[in-house]
Amino acid sequence: MPMSRVFDIIEKEQNRQDKTIELIASENFVSENVRRALASCLTNKYSEGYPTHRYSGHKGRYYGGCQYVDELEEYCCDMWRKVFDTDYHVNVQAHSGSSANLAAYMAVLQPGDTILSMRLSDGGHLTHGSPVNIVGKLFHVVNYDLTADGYIDYADIEKKIRDRKPALVLAGASAYSRIIDFAAIRASIEKNSDETYRPYFMADMAHIAGLVAGHEHPSPFGIADIVTTTTHKTLRGARGGLIFCRKELAGKIDSGIFPCCQGGALQHAVAGKAVTAEEACTPEYREYIRQVVRNSKAMCSEFVRLGYHIVTGGTDNHLFVIDLSETHPHLTGKRVQDTLDQHDITVNKNCVPFEKRSPVETSGIRIGTAAMTTKGYKEADFVAVAQRIDAIIRTME
Ligand code: DSN
């Protein structure tokens, strides 16, 4: 069989990944075992439906020959409950975080219902109801505000629960560097609920899931009704999504994924997620996550020392956002991203709170430490990278 051109392209991408300093907060490097699982024969298998003994009411597959993928999917579910020390129901079939979120909304909401969430430009996510995403087109979206210094305004969340009566309150972010107080949001929901009104509380912990697993961030389990995540960011695993929920929502959530939003499960991805879960239970992984946070704080402090403005002034997690709008008003996030690319440093342009530029240009960049911590970087390495980025930005003055 002739060699495919694809493998030449993959080799070039491998070289890029080997030589660049990877600071995109949502990226990471998977283990050989995760790659083996993803590249396995499981990609050949159709498995619409759920394992035979599923307790959610969805029993059985729509294809024969599923005895081993049944065993795999049940094991994967058990392992993810172990990672987060929870008895929540879990669905491991979501192809991505976006699919997980859409399926969760479709499971418990009707089109036109109101979702209360963080806006994209403040650090939220497309699937939290941006008008250009299907979620914004299907549902009525109300956003809560940030305080002037960029923190989540919990008083505004409570006010909007009371005044706008959302059907679902969503906590979670793609570019927020501070602890999210799930318990405070739950308290606001309880204060404003009665027998006629009680919104669902959903936590999208995609960015911080590894920190939750490693006890470096408060857990949403036992607080939120539904918890969604991806498995490839701080969890450092196969690309994909998960949905956890209180047991009474299990049937609805399973229907939200299949048949509502997806067809057949990707069992090679389920296998990759199962290996990811095994790895996330190890002491080595817990130490890795602690180092990710130490590195993030060290690098962020160096940028502060160098005179940069960090949204909220610092970080509690694996990422932070540099707001260039006041310190470097002539620079856009896009220009900085493109220039750093030329120096083999990979970041992404990012909107900042109260953004005046378009999402294509932006006034900020987002930096995360999960990927380079996997490559062995410690605090001093990240401080040196901050100094290198500063030196490059100075040449752009
Ligand atoms: N947009 C991804 C991120 O980089 O945070 C999440 O989907």
PDB file of C-alpha atoms in Angstrom, residues 75-260:
ATOM      1  CA  TYR A  75     -15.524   0.301  33.186  1.00  0.00           C
ATOM      2  CA  CYS A  76     -15.008   3.822  31.811  1.00  0.00           C
ATOM      3  CA  CYS A  77     -18.056   5.088  33.750  1.00  0.00           C
ATOM      4  CA  ASP A  78     -16.842   3.424  36.969  1.00  0.00           C
ATOM      5  CA  MET A  79     -13.378   4.920  36.585  1.00  0.00           C
ATOM      6  CA  TRP A  80     -14.702   8.468  36.097  1.00  0.00           C
ATOM      7  CA  ARG A  81     -16.860   8.160  39.223  1.00  0.00           C
ATOM      8  CA  LYS A  82     -13.673   7.123  41.010  1.00  0.00           C
ATOM      9  CA  VAL A  83     -11.696  10.116  39.661  1.00  0.00           C
ATOM     10  CA  PHE A  84     -14.208  12.555  41.136  1.00  0.00           C
ATOM     11  CA  ASP A  85     -15.188  10.389  44.117  1.00  0.00           C
ATOM     12  CA  THR A  86     -18.853  10.694  43.197  1.00  0.00           C
ATOM     13  CA  ASP A  87     -21.916   8.475  42.870  1.00  0.00           C
ATOM     14  CA  TYR A  88     -23.373  10.679  40.092  1.00  0.00           C
ATOM     15  CA  HIS A  89     -24.542   8.978  36.918  1.00  0.00           C
ATOM     16  CA  VAL A  90     -22.039   9.473  34.085  1.00  0.00           C
ATOM     17  CA  ASN A  91     -22.402   9.404  30.323  1.00  0.00           C
ATOM     18  CA  VAL A  92     -19.044   8.961  28.558  1.00  0.00           C
ATOM     19  CA  GLN A  93     -20.262   9.149  24.945  1.00  0.00           C
ATOM     20  CA  ALA A  94     -20.116  12.910  24.246  1.00  0.00           C
ATOM     21  CA  HIS A  95     -17.801  13.495  21.294  1.00  0.00           C
ATOM     22  CA  SER A  96     -16.707  16.873  22.691  1.00  0.00           C
ATOM     23  CA  GLY A  97     -17.422  19.460  25.351  1.00  0.00           C
ATOM     24  CA  SER A  98     -19.770  21.229  22.937  1.00  0.00           C
ATOM     25  CA  SER A  99     -21.754  18.014  22.363  1.00  0.00           C
ATOM     26  CA  ALA A 100     -21.863  17.371  26.108  1.00  0.00           C
ATOM     27  CA  ASN A 101     -23.256  20.829  26.792  1.00  0.00           C
ATOM     28  CA  LEU A 102     -25.836  20.719  24.000  1.00  0.00           C
ATOM     29  CA  ALA A 103     -27.008  17.263  25.084  1.00  0.00           C
ATOM     30  CA  ALA A 104     -27.305  18.403  28.698  1.00  0.00           C
ATOM     31  CA  TYR A 105     -29.423  21.429  27.746  1.00  0.00           C
ATOM     32  CA  MET A 106     -31.605  19.322  25.437  1.00  0.00           C
ATOM     33  CA  ALA A 107     -32.061  16.788  28.245  1.00  0.00           C
ATOM     34  CA  VAL A 108     -33.612  19.179  30.743  1.00  0.00           C
ATOM     35  CA  LEU A 109     -34.754  22.288  28.814  1.00  0.00           C
ATOM     36  CA  GLN A 110     -37.271  23.157  26.113  1.00  0.00           C
ATOM     37  CA  PRO A 111     -36.269  25.445  23.211  1.00  0.00           C
ATOM     38  CA  GLY A 112     -36.902  29.032  24.293  1.00  0.00           C
ATOM     39  CA  ASP A 113     -36.101  28.372  27.961  1.00  0.00           C
ATOM     40  CA  THR A 114     -33.744  30.801  29.659  1.00  0.00           C
ATOM     41  CA  ILE A 115     -30.106  29.959  30.483  1.00  0.00           C
ATOM     42  CA  LEU A 116     -28.155  32.236  32.851  1.00  0.00           C
ATOM     43  CA  SER A 117     -24.425  32.106  32.062  1.00  0.00           C
ATOM     44  CA  MET A 118     -21.143  34.011  31.727  1.00  0.00           C
ATOM     45  CA  ARG A 119     -20.766  35.833  28.402  1.00  0.00           C
ATOM     46  CA  LEU A 120     -18.084  34.684  25.953  1.00  0.00           C
ATOM     47  CA  SER A 121     -16.131  37.957  26.026  1.00  0.00           C
ATOM     48  CA  ASP A 122     -15.981  37.816  29.836  1.00  0.00           C
ATOM     49  CA  GLY A 123     -14.395  34.340  29.781  1.00  0.00           C
ATOM     50  CA  GLY A 124     -17.411  32.106  29.093  1.00  0.00           C
ATOM     51  CA  HIS A 125     -17.711  29.623  26.224  1.00  0.00           C
ATOM     52  CA  LEU A 126     -19.480  29.588  22.844  1.00  0.00           C
ATOM     53  CA  THR A 127     -21.791  26.838  24.071  1.00  0.00           C
ATOM     54  CA  HIS A 128     -22.839  28.876  27.088  1.00  0.00           C
ATOM     55  CA  GLY A 129     -25.178  30.732  24.755  1.00  0.00           C
ATOM     56  CA  SER A 130     -23.258  32.900  22.317  1.00  0.00           C
ATOM     57  CA  PRO A 131     -25.694  34.161  19.649  1.00  0.00           C
ATOM     58  CA  VAL A 132     -23.540  32.592  16.899  1.00  0.00           C
ATOM     59  CA  ASN A 133     -23.792  29.108  18.489  1.00  0.00           C
ATOM     60  CA  ILE A 134     -26.765  26.745  18.262  1.00  0.00           C
ATOM     61  CA  VAL A 135     -27.259  27.179  22.018  1.00  0.00           C
ATOM     62  CA  GLY A 136     -27.820  30.914  21.554  1.00  0.00           C
ATOM     63  CA  LYS A 137     -30.175  30.215  18.671  1.00  0.00           C
ATOM     64  CA  LEU A 138     -32.256  27.581  20.524  1.00  0.00           C
ATOM     65  CA  PHE A 139     -32.432  29.120  23.979  1.00  0.00           C
ATOM     66  CA  HIS A 140     -32.957  32.527  25.508  1.00  0.00           C
ATOM     67  CA  VAL A 141     -29.665  33.512  27.108  1.00  0.00           C
ATOM     68  CA  VAL A 142     -29.144  35.989  29.927  1.00  0.00           C
ATOM     69  CA  ASN A 143     -25.575  36.756  31.032  1.00  0.00           C
ATOM     70  CA  TYR A 144     -24.394  37.638  34.496  1.00  0.00           C
ATOM     71  CA  ASP A 145     -21.779  40.352  34.842  1.00  0.00           C
ATOM     72  CA  LEU A 146     -18.267  40.583  36.203  1.00  0.00           C
ATOM     73  CA  THR A 147     -17.204  43.039  38.869  1.00  0.00           C
ATOM     74  CA  ALA A 148     -15.059  45.990  37.724  1.00  0.00           C
ATOM     75  CA  ASP A 149     -11.906  44.015  38.562  1.00  0.00           C
ATOM     76  CA  GLY A 150     -12.968  40.994  36.506  1.00  0.00           C
ATOM     77  CA  TYR A 151     -14.320  38.607  39.182  1.00  0.00           C
ATOM     78  CA  ILE A 152     -17.647  36.789  38.813  1.00  0.00           C
ATOM     79  CA  ASP A 153     -20.302  39.038  40.341  1.00  0.00           C
ATOM     80  CA  TYR A 154     -22.164  36.565  42.583  1.00  0.00           C
ATOM     81  CA  ALA A 155     -24.603  39.296  43.675  1.00  0.00           C
ATOM     82  CA  ASP A 156     -25.541  39.792  40.001  1.00  0.00           C
ATOM     83  CA  ILE A 157     -26.111  36.047  39.602  1.00  0.00           C
ATOM     84  CA  GLU A 158     -28.487  36.093  42.553  1.00  0.00           C
ATOM     85  CA  LYS A 159     -30.287  39.189  41.260  1.00  0.00           C
ATOM     86  CA  LYS A 160     -30.734  37.652  37.796  1.00  0.00           C
ATOM     87  CA  ILE A 161     -31.990  34.348  39.236  1.00  0.00           C
ATOM     88  CA  ARG A 162     -34.574  36.342  41.191  1.00  0.00           C
ATOM     89  CA  ASP A 163     -35.561  38.744  38.385  1.00  0.00           C
ATOM     90  CA  ARG A 164     -35.118  36.679  35.204  1.00  0.00           C
ATOM     91  CA  LYS A 165     -36.085  33.228  36.554  1.00  0.00           C
ATOM     92  CA  PRO A 166     -33.748  31.168  34.303  1.00  0.00           C
ATOM     93  CA  ALA A 167     -34.590  27.494  33.786  1.00  0.00           C
ATOM     94  CA  LEU A 168     -30.891  26.661  34.090  1.00  0.00           C
ATOM     95  CA  VAL A 169     -28.024  28.428  35.834  1.00  0.00           C
ATOM     96  CA  LEU A 170     -24.641  27.650  34.331  1.00  0.00           C
ATOM     97  CA  ALA A 171     -21.300  28.001  36.097  1.00  0.00           C
ATOM     98  CA  GLY A 172     -18.072  27.521  34.204  1.00  0.00           C
ATOM     99  CA  ALA A 173     -15.631  29.340  31.973  1.00  0.00           C
ATOM    100  CA  SER A 174     -12.959  29.065  29.314  1.00  0.00           C
ATOM    101  CA  ALA A 175     -10.849  32.000  30.430  1.00  0.00           C
ATOM    102  CA  TYR A 176     -11.422  32.738  34.111  1.00  0.00           C
ATOM    103  CA  SER A 177      -8.447  32.524  36.448  1.00  0.00           C
ATOM    104  CA  ARG A 178     -10.199  32.498  39.815  1.00  0.00           C
ATOM    105  CA  ILE A 179     -11.947  29.893  41.964  1.00  0.00           C
ATOM    106  CA  ILE A 180     -15.579  29.427  40.965  1.00  0.00           C
ATOM    107  CA  ASP A 181     -17.755  29.370  44.080  1.00  0.00           C
ATOM    108  CA  PHE A 182     -20.260  26.649  43.177  1.00  0.00           C
ATOM    109  CA  ALA A 183     -21.665  26.633  46.717  1.00  0.00           C
ATOM    110  CA  ALA A 184     -22.487  30.366  46.560  1.00  0.00           C
ATOM    111  CA  ILE A 185     -24.439  29.867  43.318  1.00  0.00           C
ATOM    112  CA  ARG A 186     -26.305  26.911  44.816  1.00  0.00           C
ATOM    113  CA  ALA A 187     -27.176  29.062  47.843  1.00  0.00           C
ATOM    114  CA  SER A 188     -28.597  31.778  45.557  1.00  0.00           C
ATOM    115  CA  ILE A 189     -30.644  29.167  43.702  1.00  0.00           C
ATOM    116  CA  GLU A 190     -32.049  27.760  46.951  1.00  0.00           C
ATOM    117  CA  LYS A 191     -32.859  31.232  48.275  1.00  0.00           C
ATOM    118  CA  ASN A 192     -34.931  31.986  45.190  1.00  0.00           C
ATOM    119  CA  SER A 193     -36.585  28.585  44.687  1.00  0.00           C
ATOM    120  CA  ASP A 194     -39.929  27.317  45.926  1.00  0.00           C
ATOM    121  CA  GLU A 195     -42.473  24.674  44.919  1.00  0.00           C
ATOM    122  CA  THR A 196     -43.307  26.611  41.715  1.00  0.00           C
ATOM    123  CA  TYR A 197     -39.777  27.493  40.560  1.00  0.00           C
ATOM    124  CA  ARG A 198     -36.426  25.709  40.835  1.00  0.00           C
ATOM    125  CA  PRO A 199     -33.788  26.072  38.087  1.00  0.00           C
ATOM    126  CA  TYR A 200     -31.313  23.363  37.207  1.00  0.00           C
ATOM    127  CA  PHE A 201     -27.736  24.091  38.226  1.00  0.00           C
ATOM    128  CA  MET A 202     -25.154  22.959  35.678  1.00  0.00           C
ATOM    129  CA  ALA A 203     -21.383  23.258  36.075  1.00  0.00           C
ATOM    130  CA  ASP A 204     -19.190  23.130  32.976  1.00  0.00           C
ATOM    131  CA  MET A 205     -15.828  22.329  34.585  1.00  0.00           C
ATOM    132  CA  ALA A 206     -14.020  21.594  31.289  1.00  0.00           C
ATOM    133  CA  HIS A 207     -11.028  23.788  32.079  1.00  0.00           C
ATOM    134  CA  ILE A 208     -10.665  23.044  35.767  1.00  0.00           C
ATOM    135  CA  ALA A 209     -11.641  19.346  35.773  1.00  0.00           C
ATOM    136  CA  GLY A 210      -8.062  18.232  36.401  1.00  0.00           C
ATOM    137  CA  LEU A 211      -7.835  20.635  39.313  1.00  0.00           C
ATOM    138  CA  VAL A 212     -11.102  19.290  40.728  1.00  0.00           C
ATOM    139  CA  ALA A 213      -9.758  15.735  40.397  1.00  0.00           C
ATOM    140  CA  GLY A 214      -6.533  16.790  42.124  1.00  0.00           C
ATOM    141  CA  HIS A 215      -8.325  18.732  44.897  1.00  0.00           C
ATOM    142  CA  GLU A 216      -6.853  22.026  43.684  1.00  0.00           C
ATOM    143  CA  HIS A 217     -10.314  23.527  43.052  1.00  0.00           C
ATOM    144  CA  PRO A 218     -13.622  23.053  44.952  1.00  0.00           C
ATOM    145  CA  SER A 219     -15.713  20.269  43.465  1.00  0.00           C
ATOM    146  CA  PRO A 220     -19.155  20.882  41.904  1.00  0.00           C
ATOM    147  CA  PHE A 221     -20.227  17.315  42.788  1.00  0.00           C
ATOM    148  CA  GLY A 222     -22.988  17.240  45.392  1.00  0.00           C
ATOM    149  CA  ILE A 223     -23.768  20.879  44.498  1.00  0.00           C
ATOM    150  CA  ALA A 224     -24.607  21.050  40.764  1.00  0.00           C
ATOM    151  CA  ASP A 225     -27.368  18.883  39.259  1.00  0.00           C
ATOM    152  CA  ILE A 226     -25.363  18.359  36.055  1.00  0.00           C
ATOM    153  CA  VAL A 227     -21.598  18.533  35.558  1.00  0.00           C
ATOM    154  CA  THR A 228     -20.048  18.552  32.084  1.00  0.00           C
ATOM    155  CA  THR A 229     -16.407  18.437  31.139  1.00  0.00           C
ATOM    156  CA  THR A 230     -13.926  17.718  28.421  1.00  0.00           C
ATOM    157  CA  THR A 231     -11.203  15.153  29.015  1.00  0.00           C
ATOM    158  CA  HIS A 232      -8.311  16.691  27.080  1.00  0.00           C
ATOM    159  CA  LYS A 233      -7.447  19.913  28.889  1.00  0.00           C
ATOM    160  CA  THR A 234      -6.122  19.743  32.453  1.00  0.00           C
ATOM    161  CA  LEU A 235      -7.278  16.103  32.586  1.00  0.00           C
ATOM    162  CA  ARG A 236      -4.566  15.463  29.977  1.00  0.00           C
ATOM    163  CA  GLY A 237      -6.458  12.764  28.131  1.00  0.00           C
ATOM    164  CA  ALA A 238      -8.229  11.685  24.986  1.00  0.00           C
ATOM    165  CA  ARG A 239     -10.201  14.450  23.294  1.00  0.00           C
ATOM    166  CA  GLY A 240     -13.889  14.218  24.203  1.00  0.00           C
ATOM    167  CA  GLY A 241     -16.652  15.024  26.665  1.00  0.00           C
ATOM    168  CA  LEU A 242     -18.385  13.624  29.745  1.00  0.00           C
ATOM    169  CA  ILE A 243     -21.711  14.418  31.404  1.00  0.00           C
ATOM    170  CA  PHE A 244     -22.330  13.660  35.082  1.00  0.00           C
ATOM    171  CA  CYS A 245     -25.707  14.140  36.724  1.00  0.00           C
ATOM    172  CA  ARG A 246     -27.727  13.345  39.799  1.00  0.00           C
ATOM    173  CA  LYS A 247     -29.114   9.828  39.444  1.00  0.00           C
ATOM    174  CA  GLU A 248     -32.709  11.013  38.963  1.00  0.00           C
ATOM    175  CA  LEU A 249     -31.627  12.798  35.731  1.00  0.00           C
ATOM    176  CA  ALA A 250     -29.816   9.752  34.304  1.00  0.00           C
ATOM    177  CA  GLY A 251     -32.526   8.778  31.789  1.00  0.00           C
ATOM    178  CA  LYS A 252     -32.894  12.337  30.481  1.00  0.00           C
ATOM    179  CA  ILE A 253     -29.152  12.850  30.127  1.00  0.00           C
ATOM    180  CA  ASP A 254     -28.646   9.548  28.322  1.00  0.00           C
ATOM    181  CA  SER A 255     -31.480  10.463  25.915  1.00  0.00           C
ATOM    182  CA  GLY A 256     -29.933  13.906  25.464  1.00  0.00           C
ATOM    183  CA  ILE A 257     -26.792  12.287  24.035  1.00  0.00           C
ATOM    184  CA  PHE A 258     -28.414   9.372  22.196  1.00  0.00           C
ATOM    185  CA  PRO A 259     -30.718   9.596  20.317  1.00  0.00           C
ATOM    186  CA  CYS A 260     -31.140  13.385  20.606  1.00  0.00           C
TER     187      CYS A 260
END
